[in-house]
Short mmCIF file of C-alpha atoms in Angstrom, two decimals:
data_model
loop_
_atom_site.label_atom_id
_atom_site.label_comp_id
_atom_site.label_asym_id
_atom_site.label_seq_id
_atom_site.Cartn_x
_atom_site.Cartn_y
_atom_site.Cartn_z
CA MET U 251 -41.04 141.20 2.03
CA ALA U 252 -41.99 137.54 2.35
CA GLY U 253 -41.89 137.73 6.15
CA LYS U 254 -43.96 140.88 6.57
CA PRO U 255 -47.25 140.49 8.50
CA VAL U 256 -50.22 140.38 6.16
CA ARG U 257 -53.65 141.79 6.78
CA PRO U 258 -56.50 139.26 7.06
CA THR U 259 -57.94 138.17 3.71
CA ASN U 260 -60.67 135.90 2.43
CA ALA U 261 -61.64 134.15 -0.78
CA ILE U 262 -63.58 137.14 -2.14
CA ASP U 263 -60.65 139.52 -1.54
CA GLN U 264 -58.28 137.09 -3.25
CA THR U 265 -60.59 136.72 -6.27
CA ARG U 266 -60.84 140.48 -6.69
CA ARG U 267 -57.07 140.81 -6.40
CA MET U 268 -56.44 138.13 -9.03
CA LEU U 269 -58.86 139.74 -11.47
CA SER U 270 -57.03 143.04 -11.05
CA LEU U 271 -53.72 141.22 -11.36
CA VAL U 272 -54.63 140.00 -14.87
CA THR U 273 -55.15 143.56 -16.11
CA TYR U 274 -52.07 144.82 -14.29
CA LEU U 275 -49.77 142.18 -15.78
CA ARG U 276 -51.14 142.57 -19.29
CA GLU U 277 -50.14 146.23 -19.25
CA ARG U 278 -46.69 145.56 -17.71
CA PRO U 279 -44.81 142.77 -19.51
CA GLY U 280 -41.77 141.60 -17.55
CA ALA U 281 -42.95 143.27 -14.33
CA ARG U 282 -40.72 142.66 -11.32
CA ILE U 283 -42.19 140.42 -8.60
CA GLU U 284 -41.25 142.80 -5.79
CA ASP U 285 -42.89 145.75 -7.58
CA VAL U 286 -46.14 143.86 -8.25
CA ALA U 287 -46.33 142.58 -4.66
CA ARG U 288 -45.80 146.09 -3.34
CA ALA U 289 -48.48 147.50 -5.67
CA PHE U 290 -51.05 145.00 -4.40
CA GLY U 291 -50.00 145.20 -0.74
CA ILE U 292 -49.20 141.49 -0.45
CA THR U 293 -46.09 139.41 0.18
CA GLU U 294 -44.03 137.99 -2.65
CA ASP U 295 -45.01 134.49 -1.47
CA GLU U 296 -48.71 135.37 -1.81
CA LEU U 297 -48.09 136.78 -5.28
CA VAL U 298 -46.28 133.62 -6.41
CA SER U 299 -49.19 131.58 -5.01
CA ASP U 300 -51.61 133.64 -7.16
CA LEU U 301 -49.37 133.11 -10.19
CA ASP U 302 -49.60 129.35 -9.64
CA VAL U 303 -53.40 129.59 -9.97
CA LEU U 304 -53.70 131.98 -12.93
CA PRO U 305 -52.44 129.46 -15.56
CA MET U 306 -55.52 127.37 -14.73
CA CYS U 307 -57.79 130.26 -15.79
CA GLY U 308 -58.94 131.33 -19.24
CA THR U 309 -61.83 131.43 -21.65
CA SER U 310 -61.88 127.63 -21.97
CA PHE U 311 -59.71 124.59 -21.33
CA ARG U 312 -58.76 124.33 -25.00
CA GLY U 313 -55.16 124.80 -26.01
CA GLY U 314 -54.15 128.46 -26.12
CA ASP U 315 -57.20 129.71 -24.20
CA LEU U 316 -55.63 129.36 -20.73
CA LEU U 317 -53.40 132.15 -19.39
CA ASP U 318 -49.76 131.39 -20.16
CA ILE U 319 -48.14 133.23 -17.24
CA ASP U 320 -44.89 132.26 -15.55
CA THR U 321 -41.99 133.74 -13.63
CA ASP U 322 -38.24 133.30 -13.56
CA GLY U 323 -38.16 134.16 -9.86
CA GLU U 324 -37.54 137.85 -10.50
CA ARG U 325 -39.88 138.94 -13.27
CA ILE U 326 -43.33 137.88 -14.49
CA TRP U 327 -43.97 137.03 -18.13
CA TRP U 328 -47.31 136.66 -19.90
CA HIS U 329 -46.74 134.84 -23.19
CA ASN U 330 -50.26 134.94 -24.67
CA PRO U 331 -51.96 138.19 -23.56
CA ALA U 332 -53.93 138.22 -26.82
CA ALA U 333 -55.85 135.16 -25.55
CA LEU U 334 -58.15 137.54 -23.67
CA GLY U 335 -58.13 140.28 -26.29
CA ALA U 336 -61.21 141.35 -28.24
CA GLU U 337 -59.59 140.17 -31.45
CA ALA U 338 -59.39 136.61 -30.11
CA ALA U 339 -62.70 136.55 -28.30
CA GLU U 340 -65.54 134.35 -29.47
CA PRO U 341 -69.19 134.58 -28.43
CA LEU U 342 -69.60 132.78 -25.13
CA ARG U 343 -71.71 129.66 -25.50
CA LEU U 344 -72.46 127.18 -22.72
CA ALA U 345 -72.95 123.53 -23.46
CA ALA U 346 -76.01 121.91 -21.88
CA ASP U 347 -73.97 120.18 -19.17
CA GLU U 348 -72.05 123.39 -18.42
CA ALA U 349 -75.25 125.40 -18.08
CA THR U 350 -76.83 122.76 -15.85
CA ALA U 351 -73.81 122.61 -13.55
CA LEU U 352 -73.60 126.39 -13.35
CA LEU U 353 -77.28 126.85 -12.53
CA VAL U 354 -77.36 124.08 -9.91
CA ALA U 355 -74.28 125.51 -8.21
CA ALA U 356 -75.61 129.06 -8.31
CA ARG U 357 -78.94 128.09 -6.76
CA ALA U 358 -77.17 126.09 -4.05
CA VAL U 359 -74.82 128.94 -3.14
CA SER U 360 -77.72 131.40 -2.97
CA THR U 361 -79.24 129.35 -0.11
CA LEU U 362 -76.12 129.42 2.05
CA PRO U 363 -76.77 130.86 5.52
CA GLY U 364 -74.60 133.87 6.31
CA LEU U 365 -74.43 135.05 2.69
CA ARG U 366 -74.74 138.83 2.55
CA GLU U 367 -78.09 139.91 1.10
CA GLY U 368 -76.49 142.14 -1.52
CA ASP U 369 -74.38 139.23 -2.75
CA ARG U 370 -77.41 136.93 -2.72
CA GLN U 371 -79.47 139.30 -4.86
CA ALA U 372 -76.61 139.80 -7.33
CA LEU U 373 -76.24 136.04 -7.63
CA LEU U 374 -79.97 135.57 -8.21
CA ARG U 375 -79.96 138.22 -10.97
CA ALA U 376 -77.01 136.54 -12.67
CA THR U 377 -78.76 133.16 -12.34
CA ALA U 378 -81.88 134.52 -14.02
CA LYS U 379 -79.79 135.74 -16.98
CA VAL U 380 -78.13 132.36 -17.35
CA GLU U 381 -81.52 130.63 -17.20
CA ALA U 382 -82.82 132.83 -20.00
CA ALA U 383 -79.79 132.07 -22.15
CA ALA U 384 -79.69 128.35 -21.32
CA GLY U 385 -83.09 127.51 -22.77
CA GLU U 386 -83.99 123.83 -22.33
CA ALA U 387 -80.94 123.21 -20.15
CA ALA U 388 -82.43 125.49 -17.53
CA GLY U 389 -85.42 123.18 -17.22
CA ALA U 390 -83.16 120.20 -16.64
CA SER U 391 -81.25 122.02 -13.92
CA ALA U 392 -84.48 122.81 -12.09
CA ARG U 393 -84.91 119.08 -11.40
CA LEU U 394 -81.59 118.95 -9.54
CA SER U 395 -80.70 120.36 -6.15
CA VAL U 396 -77.71 120.46 -3.84
CA THR U 397 -77.87 120.68 -0.06
CA PHE U 398 -74.77 121.81 1.82
CA GLU U 399 -73.75 120.08 5.03
CA SER U 400 -73.40 122.14 8.19
CA GLU U 401 -69.77 122.98 7.36
CA GLY U 402 -71.02 125.01 4.41
CA GLY U 403 -72.99 127.30 6.73
CA VAL U 404 -70.03 127.60 9.07
CA PHE U 405 -67.80 128.50 6.15
CA ALA U 406 -70.21 131.22 5.02
CA ASP U 407 -70.39 132.72 8.53
CA VAL U 408 -66.62 132.67 8.94
CA ASP U 409 -66.07 134.20 5.50
CA ARG U 410 -68.61 136.91 6.27
CA ALA U 411 -67.03 137.64 9.66
CA ILE U 412 -63.60 138.00 8.04
CA SER U 413 -64.99 140.31 5.36
CA GLU U 414 -66.89 142.46 7.85
CA ARG U 415 -64.15 142.20 10.52
CA ARG U 416 -66.47 140.91 13.24
CA ARG U 417 -65.87 138.55 16.14
CA LEU U 418 -67.29 135.02 16.25
CA TRP U 419 -68.74 132.92 19.07
CA ILE U 420 -68.39 129.18 18.57
CA ARG U 421 -69.08 125.90 20.33
CA TYR U 422 -66.19 123.67 19.35
CA TYR U 423 -65.64 119.93 19.75
CA SER U 424 -62.09 118.83 20.70
CA PRO U 425 -61.67 115.10 19.94
CA ALA U 426 -58.42 114.73 21.89
CA ARG U 427 -60.27 115.69 25.09
CA ASP U 428 -63.77 114.68 24.03
CA GLN U 429 -65.08 118.08 25.12
CA VAL U 430 -67.24 120.82 23.67
CA THR U 431 -66.08 124.30 24.66
CA GLU U 432 -67.43 127.77 24.07
CA ARG U 433 -65.14 130.57 23.01
CA GLU U 434 -64.95 133.88 21.19
CA ILE U 435 -62.48 134.19 18.33
CA ASP U 436 -61.24 136.92 16.02
CA PRO U 437 -60.97 135.18 12.62
CA ILE U 438 -57.86 135.86 10.57
CA ARG U 439 -58.11 133.63 7.50
CA LEU U 440 -59.59 130.43 6.09
CA VAL U 441 -57.13 127.72 5.09
CA SER U 442 -57.57 124.35 3.43
CA VAL U 443 -55.08 121.60 4.23
CA GLY U 444 -56.97 118.34 3.79
CA HIS U 445 -59.87 119.86 5.79
CA THR U 446 -61.00 123.48 5.96
CA TYR U 447 -59.85 125.48 8.99
CA VAL U 448 -60.19 128.99 10.32
CA GLU U 449 -57.04 130.49 11.79
CA ALA U 450 -58.04 132.91 14.53
CA TRP U 451 -57.05 134.71 17.71
CA CYS U 452 -58.79 132.87 20.56
CA ARG U 453 -59.95 135.23 23.32
CA ARG U 454 -60.21 132.33 25.78
CA SER U 455 -56.59 131.22 25.49
CA GLU U 456 -55.22 134.61 24.33
CA ALA U 457 -53.25 132.88 21.59
CA ARG U 458 -53.47 131.97 17.94
CA ARG U 459 -55.50 128.81 17.33
CA THR U 460 -56.72 126.88 14.30
CA PHE U 461 -60.22 125.37 14.31
CA ARG U 462 -61.53 122.71 11.92
CA LEU U 463 -64.86 123.83 10.49
CA ASP U 464 -66.55 120.44 10.63
CA ARG U 465 -65.96 120.40 14.41
CA VAL U 466 -67.81 123.67 14.99
CA ALA U 467 -71.10 122.63 16.62
CA GLU U 468 -72.60 126.13 16.66
CA ILE U 469 -71.53 129.56 15.43
CA LYS U 470 -72.73 133.16 15.81
CA ILE U 471 -71.45 136.39 14.30
CA LEU U 472 -71.12 138.96 17.09
CA ASP U 473 -71.48 142.73 16.97
CA GLU U 474 -68.04 143.23 18.51
CA PRO U 475 -65.33 144.13 15.98
CA SER U 476 -62.66 141.55 15.27
CA ALA U 477 -59.29 142.85 16.44
CA PRO U 478 -56.61 140.15 16.27
CA PRO U 479 -53.11 141.33 17.20
CA GLU U 480 -50.52 141.91 14.49
CA ILE U 481 -49.05 138.44 13.92
CA GLU U 482 -47.01 136.99 11.11
CA LEU U 483 -48.96 134.50 9.03
CA ARG U 484 -47.33 131.08 9.04
CA ASP U 485 -46.04 129.26 5.98
CA LEU U 486 -48.34 126.23 5.65
CA SER U 487 -46.51 124.64 2.72
CA GLU U 488 -45.13 121.96 5.09
CA GLY U 489 -48.53 121.22 6.63
CA LEU U 490 -50.97 122.84 9.02
CA VAL U 491 -49.37 121.64 12.25
CA GLN U 492 -45.66 121.33 12.79
CA PRO U 493 -43.99 120.11 16.00
CA ALA U 494 -41.94 122.53 18.08
CA ALA U 495 -38.55 121.94 19.68
CA GLU U 496 -39.99 122.40 23.17
CA ASP U 497 -42.63 119.67 22.71
CA PRO U 498 -42.16 116.42 24.71
CA GLU U 499 -40.17 113.68 22.96
CA VAL U 500 -41.77 110.30 22.25
CA VAL U 501 -40.03 107.19 20.91
CA VAL U 502 -42.05 104.63 18.95
CA GLU U 503 -40.79 101.33 17.51
CA VAL U 504 -42.66 99.89 14.54
CA GLY U 505 -42.32 96.71 12.52
CA PRO U 506 -42.30 96.51 8.71
CA GLY U 507 -46.09 96.91 8.67
CA GLY U 508 -45.87 100.17 10.61
CA ARG U 509 -43.28 102.00 8.54
CA TRP U 510 -46.09 104.27 7.26
CA VAL U 511 -45.87 106.16 10.57
CA ALA U 512 -42.64 107.82 9.39
CA GLU U 513 -44.50 109.06 6.31
CA TYR U 514 -47.59 110.31 8.17
CA TYR U 515 -46.01 112.01 11.20
CA PRO U 516 -43.31 114.71 11.32
CA HIS U 517 -40.37 113.24 13.23
CA ASP U 518 -36.83 114.05 14.35
CA SER U 519 -35.32 110.70 13.36
CA ALA U 520 -36.22 107.27 11.99
CA ASP U 521 -33.54 104.62 12.55
CA GLU U 522 -33.63 101.22 10.87
CA LEU U 523 -34.18 98.14 13.07
CA PRO U 524 -32.85 94.62 12.32
CA ASP U 525 -36.35 93.25 11.63
CA GLY U 526 -37.03 95.82 8.92
CA GLY U 527 -38.88 98.17 11.22
CA LEU U 528 -38.06 101.67 12.46
CA ARG U 529 -37.28 103.38 15.74
CA ILE U 530 -39.00 106.76 15.35
CA THR U 531 -38.37 109.78 17.55
CA LEU U 532 -40.95 112.56 17.34
CA ARG U 533 -42.30 115.48 19.33
CA THR U 534 -45.89 116.38 20.14
CA PRO U 535 -47.63 118.81 22.51
CA GLU U 536 -50.13 116.07 23.40
CA PRO U 537 -48.22 112.79 24.01
CA ALA U 538 -51.39 111.11 25.32
CA SER U 539 -52.91 111.33 21.84
CA LEU U 540 -50.32 108.77 20.66
CA ARG U 541 -52.17 106.04 22.57
CA ARG U 542 -54.57 105.93 19.65
CA LEU U 543 -51.63 105.44 17.31
CA ALA U 544 -50.39 102.54 19.44
CA LEU U 545 -53.81 100.87 19.30
CA ARG U 546 -53.98 101.33 15.54
CA LEU U 547 -50.55 99.80 15.10
CA GLY U 548 -51.45 96.71 17.09
CA ARG U 549 -48.71 94.12 16.78
CA ASP U 550 -46.92 96.36 14.26
CA GLY U 551 -45.67 98.84 16.84
CA ARG U 552 -45.29 100.00 20.42
CA ILE U 553 -44.44 103.11 22.41
CA VAL U 554 -40.98 102.86 24.01
CA SER U 555 -40.76 106.14 25.93
CA PRO U 556 -41.65 108.02 27.98
CA PRO U 557 -42.35 105.02 30.28
CA GLU U 558 -45.59 106.45 31.67
CA LEU U 559 -47.01 106.83 28.17
CA ALA U 560 -45.97 103.26 27.30
CA ASP U 561 -47.72 101.97 30.45
CA SER U 562 -50.81 104.02 29.62
CA ALA U 563 -50.92 102.55 26.09
CA ARG U 564 -50.68 99.00 27.46
CA ARG U 565 -53.54 99.67 29.88
CA ALA U 566 -55.64 101.10 27.06
CA ALA U 567 -54.96 97.98 24.99
CA ARG U 568 -55.98 95.64 27.83
CA GLU U 569 -59.18 97.63 28.39
CA ALA U 570 -59.95 97.51 24.67
CA LEU U 571 -59.45 93.75 24.60
CA ALA U 572 -61.65 93.30 27.65
CA ALA U 573 -64.41 95.41 26.12
CA TYR U 574 -64.15 93.53 22.83
CA ASP U 575 -64.17 90.04 24.32
CA GLY U 576 -66.53 90.83 27.16
CA ILE U 577 -64.08 89.28 29.63
CA GLU U 578 -61.38 90.51 31.94
CA ALA U 579 -58.12 90.82 30.01
CA PRO U 580 -55.20 88.86 31.48
CA GLY U 581 -52.79 90.96 33.45
CA GLY U 582 -49.90 89.82 31.32
CA ALA U 583 -51.35 91.04 28.03
CA GLU U 584 -48.65 92.42 25.80
CA GLY U 585 -50.58 95.65 25.22
CA PRO U 586 -50.69 97.41 21.88
CA ARG U 587 -48.96 94.50 20.10
CA ALA U 588 -51.93 92.29 20.96
CA VAL U 589 -54.45 94.57 19.27
CA HIS U 590 -54.96 94.51 15.52
CA GLY U 591 -54.49 98.03 14.19
CA GLU U 592 -56.25 100.11 11.57
CA GLN U 593 -54.70 101.10 8.29
CA PRO U 594 -53.11 104.54 8.01
CA GLY U 595 -55.93 105.77 5.78
CA GLN U 596 -58.29 105.40 8.76
CA ARG U 597 -56.34 107.87 10.90
CA ASP U 598 -58.70 110.54 12.24
CA GLU U 599 -56.59 112.35 14.80
CA SER U 600 -53.14 113.90 14.70
CA PRO U 601 -50.96 113.92 17.81
CA PHE U 602 -49.99 117.47 16.92
CA GLU U 603 -53.52 118.91 16.81
CA GLY U 604 -53.47 119.97 20.46
CA ARG U 605 -51.53 123.12 19.72
CA GLU U 606 -53.69 124.19 16.80
CA GLN U 607 -57.18 123.14 17.81
CA GLY U 608 -57.57 125.48 20.75
CA LEU U 609 -57.20 122.73 23.34
#
């Protein structure tokens, strides 16, 4: 069942499912994974993912108050179901810092653009009840405010479009090509892998694409219904973007200071060199994007093949030197080895993003 296509979902759907899952499991000790997944209409992988989250939930973070749920790969066991029972329950009391954090967060979420009005009103009613119970802490929270960056509004619109199954229009910035494009997409799901992305069916390219939310310059929810084709959702446990066998092959040689490349980039092979460096063979749909990697590496690495990419990287290095020094770079400049590189933590572009960013 793990490979069966799954219907689009969002954070609200998942939360509702997990709340129902708690009640379901409490009434069925030792339930079989395949039976529970079938009952909830999800894959076994999705169910196991939910089970990984549930042990972090409970009435408090004190010992014994968190849900003690685990699985042996076939059945699901809940070892402390009484933790949520009426006999174990205590009156809920919020500390001053807890009440302040809750109220500030609730007020901030209620201002999100794209939030459905019914949800906004329900949130405001709940906030008013917490304020009444919080007493003096409520006054302290009123002096604090949180403003979401633009990505927050994009997230709300995408989440709403998924929930209401509506198409989106976006203006999207593609760093690899330094272009802003307009396109209509049918959103499938939101994913978080370092950054937050929306996986969608792009009507412009007629293919599945993944768009980073902080690169969406403008977004509109359209009246047209969202109708992505039936596609199997990918396993993202190995990362958002993974190279394909048909992608062009690139060979990069790095010195000891560039060995981090083998840790950052998926690759086919990494052979040791006599100087302590590596000869790395990798594949990418956008070989030109590796010029940035060559410039970052500086004297710690160089592109070996394909030859045209190596020549392009050397030209880019000479131009960078000329722009930096304000003089014409000598024709015999060594290229990327002559440019001091950035540290791996400063990497802002993956050579594999071309396939997934709708380029």
